[in-house]
Short mmCIF file of C-alpha atoms in Angstrom, two decimals:
data_model
loop_
_atom_site.label_atom_id
_atom_site.label_comp_id
_atom_site.label_asym_id
_atom_site.label_seq_id
_atom_site.Cartn_x
_atom_site.Cartn_y
_atom_site.Cartn_z
CA UNK A 90 0.00 0.00 0.00
CA UNK A 91 2.88 2.35 0.72
CA UNK A 92 4.67 1.68 -2.54
CA UNK A 93 4.42 4.63 -4.97
CA UNK A 94 4.75 2.39 -8.04
CA UNK A 95 1.36 0.70 -8.21
CA UNK A 96 2.28 -1.49 -11.20
CA UNK A 97 5.47 -2.89 -9.62
CA UNK A 98 5.93 -6.62 -10.15
CA UNK A 99 8.74 -7.08 -7.63
CA UNK A 100 8.66 -5.56 -4.15
CA UNK A 101 11.53 -5.35 -1.69
CA UNK A 102 11.78 -4.25 1.89
CA UNK A 103 14.57 -3.68 4.40
CA UNK A 104 14.28 -4.43 8.09
CA UNK A 105 16.73 -4.78 10.97
CA UNK A 106 16.69 -7.34 13.81
CA UNK A 107 14.44 -9.73 11.88
CA UNK A 108 16.82 -12.59 11.02
CA UNK A 109 14.88 -14.97 13.24
CA UNK A 110 11.99 -14.82 10.74
CA UNK A 111 14.08 -15.93 7.75
CA UNK A 112 13.81 -19.68 8.27
CA UNK A 113 10.10 -19.71 9.23
CA UNK A 114 9.24 -17.69 6.13
CA UNK A 115 11.28 -19.99 3.90
CA UNK A 116 10.07 -23.26 5.42
CA UNK A 117 6.48 -22.58 6.43
CA UNK A 118 4.97 -20.63 3.55
CA UNK A 119 4.79 -21.16 -0.17
CA UNK A 120 5.94 -17.61 -0.90
CA UNK A 121 8.03 -16.48 -3.83
CA UNK A 122 10.33 -15.11 -1.18
CA UNK A 123 14.07 -14.56 -1.02
CA UNK A 124 16.17 -13.05 1.72
CA UNK A 125 19.52 -11.25 1.51
CA UNK A 126 21.22 -10.85 4.86
CA UNK A 127 23.88 -8.14 5.12
CA UNK A 128 26.37 -8.28 7.98
CA UNK A 129 28.79 -5.51 8.89
CA UNK A 130 31.93 -5.37 11.05
CA UNK A 131 30.68 -5.40 14.69
CA UNK A 132 32.96 -2.49 15.61
CA UNK A 133 31.39 -0.39 12.86
CA UNK A 134 27.89 -1.46 13.94
CA UNK A 135 28.55 -0.32 17.51
CA UNK A 136 30.10 2.96 16.33
CA UNK A 137 27.15 3.61 14.01
CA UNK A 138 24.62 3.10 16.79
CA UNK A 139 26.37 4.98 19.58
CA UNK A 140 28.11 7.87 17.88
CA UNK A 141 27.03 10.59 15.48
CA UNK A 142 23.50 11.33 14.32
CA UNK A 143 21.99 7.99 15.37
CA UNK A 144 22.76 8.69 19.04
CA UNK A 145 20.94 12.01 18.82
CA UNK A 146 17.85 10.44 17.24
CA UNK A 147 17.54 7.64 19.81
CA UNK A 148 18.24 9.81 22.88
CA UNK A 149 20.63 7.29 24.40
CA UNK A 150 23.31 4.67 23.84
CA UNK A 151 22.87 0.99 23.14
CA UNK A 152 24.69 -1.14 25.77
CA UNK A 153 27.79 -2.66 24.24
CA UNK A 154 26.75 -6.15 25.39
CA UNK A 155 23.36 -5.70 23.68
CA UNK A 156 25.06 -4.84 20.36
CA UNK A 157 27.60 -7.67 20.68
CA UNK A 158 25.00 -10.35 21.42
CA UNK A 159 22.69 -9.20 18.65
CA UNK A 160 25.59 -9.21 16.19
CA UNK A 161 26.66 -12.73 17.21
CA UNK A 162 23.06 -13.85 16.81
CA UNK A 163 23.05 -12.46 13.26
CA UNK A 164 26.07 -14.62 12.44
CA UNK A 165 24.32 -17.62 13.96
CA UNK A 166 21.37 -17.08 11.62
CA UNK A 167 23.77 -16.71 8.71
CA UNK A 168 25.25 -20.13 9.45
CA UNK A 169 21.89 -21.85 10.02
CA UNK A 170 20.22 -20.37 6.92
CA UNK A 171 23.08 -21.00 4.50
CA UNK A 172 21.52 -24.37 3.63
CA UNK A 173 18.68 -22.58 1.79
CA UNK A 174 20.84 -21.72 -1.19
CA UNK A 175 17.98 -20.88 -3.56
CA UNK A 176 16.18 -18.66 -1.05
CA UNK A 177 18.91 -17.17 1.11
CA UNK A 178 22.00 -15.10 0.35
CA UNK A 179 24.59 -13.53 2.61
CA UNK A 180 26.75 -10.56 1.71
CA UNK A 181 29.27 -8.54 3.68
CA UNK A 182 28.49 -4.85 3.88
CA UNK A 183 32.14 -4.02 3.23
CA UNK A 184 32.09 -5.92 -0.08
CA UNK A 185 28.93 -4.11 -1.14
CA UNK A 186 30.54 -0.73 -0.46
CA UNK A 187 34.00 -1.46 -1.91
CA UNK A 188 32.92 -3.62 -4.85
CA UNK A 189 29.36 -2.52 -5.59
CA UNK A 190 29.23 -3.74 -9.19
CA UNK A 191 30.41 -7.22 -8.25
CA UNK A 192 28.10 -7.43 -5.25
CA UNK A 193 25.05 -6.10 -7.13
CA UNK A 194 25.70 -8.51 -10.01
CA UNK A 195 25.61 -11.42 -7.56
CA UNK A 196 22.42 -10.05 -5.99
CA UNK A 197 20.77 -9.76 -9.42
CA UNK A 198 21.73 -13.35 -10.26
CA UNK A 199 20.25 -14.49 -6.96
CA UNK A 200 17.00 -12.60 -7.59
CA UNK A 201 16.80 -13.69 -11.24
CA UNK A 202 16.71 -10.12 -12.53
CA UNK A 203 18.89 -8.48 -15.16
CA UNK A 204 21.81 -6.41 -13.97
CA UNK A 205 21.65 -2.77 -15.04
CA UNK A 206 24.28 -0.05 -14.86
CA UNK A 207 21.52 2.15 -13.42
CA UNK A 208 21.99 0.27 -10.15
CA UNK A 209 25.28 2.14 -9.77
CA UNK A 210 23.83 5.53 -10.68
CA UNK A 211 22.61 6.83 -7.34
CA UNK A 212 21.26 10.02 -8.91
CA UNK A 213 18.45 7.87 -10.34
CA UNK A 214 17.41 6.42 -6.97
CA UNK A 215 14.17 7.69 -5.43
CA UNK A 216 12.75 7.24 -1.94
CA UNK A 217 9.28 6.12 -0.92
CA UNK A 218 7.86 9.58 -1.54
CA UNK A 219 9.32 9.89 -5.02
CA UNK A 220 12.16 12.23 -4.02
CA UNK A 221 15.88 11.69 -4.58
CA UNK A 222 17.22 9.00 -2.27
CA UNK A 223 20.19 9.59 0.00
CA UNK A 224 22.20 7.01 1.89
CA UNK A 225 21.57 6.69 5.63
CA UNK A 226 24.56 7.52 7.78
CA UNK A 227 25.23 8.16 11.45
CA UNK A 228 28.01 10.57 10.56
CA UNK A 229 26.72 12.36 7.46
CA UNK A 230 23.30 13.83 6.98
CA UNK A 231 23.31 13.04 3.26
CA UNK A 232 25.62 11.00 1.06
CA UNK A 233 25.09 10.15 -2.59
CA UNK A 234 26.41 6.66 -3.15
CA UNK A 235 28.52 4.25 -1.15
CA UNK A 236 31.27 5.83 0.90
CA UNK A 237 34.28 3.51 1.53
CA UNK A 238 35.66 6.04 4.03
CA UNK A 239 32.83 5.11 6.38
CA UNK A 240 34.15 1.56 6.79
CA UNK A 241 37.01 2.54 9.09
CA UNK A 242 35.35 5.39 10.96
CA UNK A 243 35.00 3.18 14.04
CA UNK A 244 38.77 3.49 14.45
CA UNK A 245 38.34 7.23 15.01
CA UNK A 246 35.43 7.19 17.47
CA UNK A 247 35.73 4.02 19.58
CA UNK A 248 37.97 3.80 22.63
CA UNK A 249 40.62 1.09 22.88
CA UNK A 250 38.52 -0.52 25.63
CA UNK A 251 35.44 -0.66 23.42
CA UNK A 252 37.42 -2.09 20.50
CA UNK A 253 39.10 -4.63 22.78
CA UNK A 254 35.86 -5.82 24.33
CA UNK A 255 34.10 -6.22 20.97
CA UNK A 256 37.04 -8.13 19.49
CA UNK A 257 37.34 -10.36 22.54
CA UNK A 258 33.68 -11.34 22.69
CA UNK A 259 33.18 -11.58 18.91
CA UNK A 260 36.50 -13.13 17.95
CA UNK A 261 35.15 -16.50 16.76
CA UNK A 262 32.49 -14.94 14.57
CA UNK A 263 34.89 -12.28 13.30
CA UNK A 264 37.38 -14.96 12.32
CA UNK A 265 34.61 -16.94 10.60
CA UNK A 266 33.76 -13.87 8.50
CA UNK A 267 37.40 -12.90 7.98
CA UNK A 268 37.25 -9.63 9.90
CA UNK A 269 40.75 -8.71 11.02
CA UNK A 270 41.28 -7.75 14.66
CA UNK A 271 43.65 -5.13 15.97
CA UNK A 272 46.72 -5.74 18.13
CA UNK A 273 44.69 -4.79 21.18
CA UNK A 274 45.92 -6.46 24.38
CA UNK A 275 42.47 -6.48 25.99
CA UNK A 276 42.23 -9.40 28.46
CA UNK A 277 40.12 -10.90 31.25
CA UNK A 278 41.23 -8.20 33.69
CA UNK A 279 40.00 -5.54 31.27
CA UNK A 280 36.74 -7.45 30.83
CA UNK A 281 36.17 -7.43 34.59
CA UNK A 282 36.89 -3.71 34.91
CA UNK A 283 34.94 -2.52 31.85
CA UNK A 284 32.33 0.01 32.92
CA UNK A 285 29.36 1.73 31.30
CA UNK A 286 27.06 4.38 32.68
CA UNK A 287 23.57 2.88 32.71
CA UNK A 288 22.08 6.36 32.75
CA UNK A 289 23.37 6.83 29.20
CA UNK A 290 21.36 3.86 27.88
CA UNK A 291 18.51 4.43 25.45
CA UNK A 292 15.34 4.60 27.62
CA UNK A 293 13.67 1.41 26.39
CA UNK A 294 16.72 -0.70 27.31
CA UNK A 295 17.20 0.62 30.84
CA UNK A 296 14.84 -1.96 32.34
CA UNK A 297 16.99 -4.84 31.04
CA UNK A 298 20.31 -5.94 32.48
CA UNK A 299 23.11 -5.41 29.96
CA UNK A 300 25.79 -4.22 32.38
CA UNK A 301 28.95 -6.30 32.57
CA UNK A 302 28.32 -7.49 36.13
CA UNK A 303 29.81 -10.64 37.63
CA UNK A 304 27.04 -12.90 36.29
CA UNK A 305 27.30 -11.62 32.72
CA UNK A 306 31.11 -11.76 32.80
CA UNK A 307 30.92 -15.41 33.86
CA UNK A 308 28.57 -16.18 30.96
CA UNK A 309 30.97 -14.58 28.50
CA UNK A 310 34.01 -16.37 29.99
CA UNK A 311 32.20 -19.72 29.74
CA UNK A 312 31.41 -18.95 26.10
CA UNK A 313 35.00 -17.96 25.37
CA UNK A 314 36.68 -21.00 26.88
CA UNK A 315 34.14 -23.82 26.88
#
């Protein structure tokens, strides 16, 4: 109903935090349905959510443990859904940004549609209201096209403690996806002393426990070593 093009034959939508619905939709319904899951470097995800324009719009920070566990869950869904080769496709955000023609060609093959050079001409993109489309960004109000410079911006805004914690708790998944870690010497002592101000959390998450208290640290240590 919201689509401006009433005669469209193919509809697409983008949603976040909905990977858990991929398998039920593929298995339980006879839909002509395909899903493309895009995963981004967890350090960049955390930086995007907690720094820049996104922080202003949400009126609070996302707990680092909340972001880490959601990101690891996304990788879990990637692994479990990879068996649906004709209905499911995974792509790294970094590949889409750095090699857009190659990535979009693969997406077109997956969707059984013809590749067009217009896919790389962002001036021809329109939004849901028929106006020129601009890329979402936590650090730029408007950007026309993919910006490779955005991929490493987390290095500028995250503290060494934040980088170390993310790399420590996501290291298996990062290795699986070939994300390179830094030479950060973050260890168990740093994990135990990591501190966040709960008052800075986005309001809707304040009622949940995402602080790195003794119980949560034990859970993460068990996951790391067992």
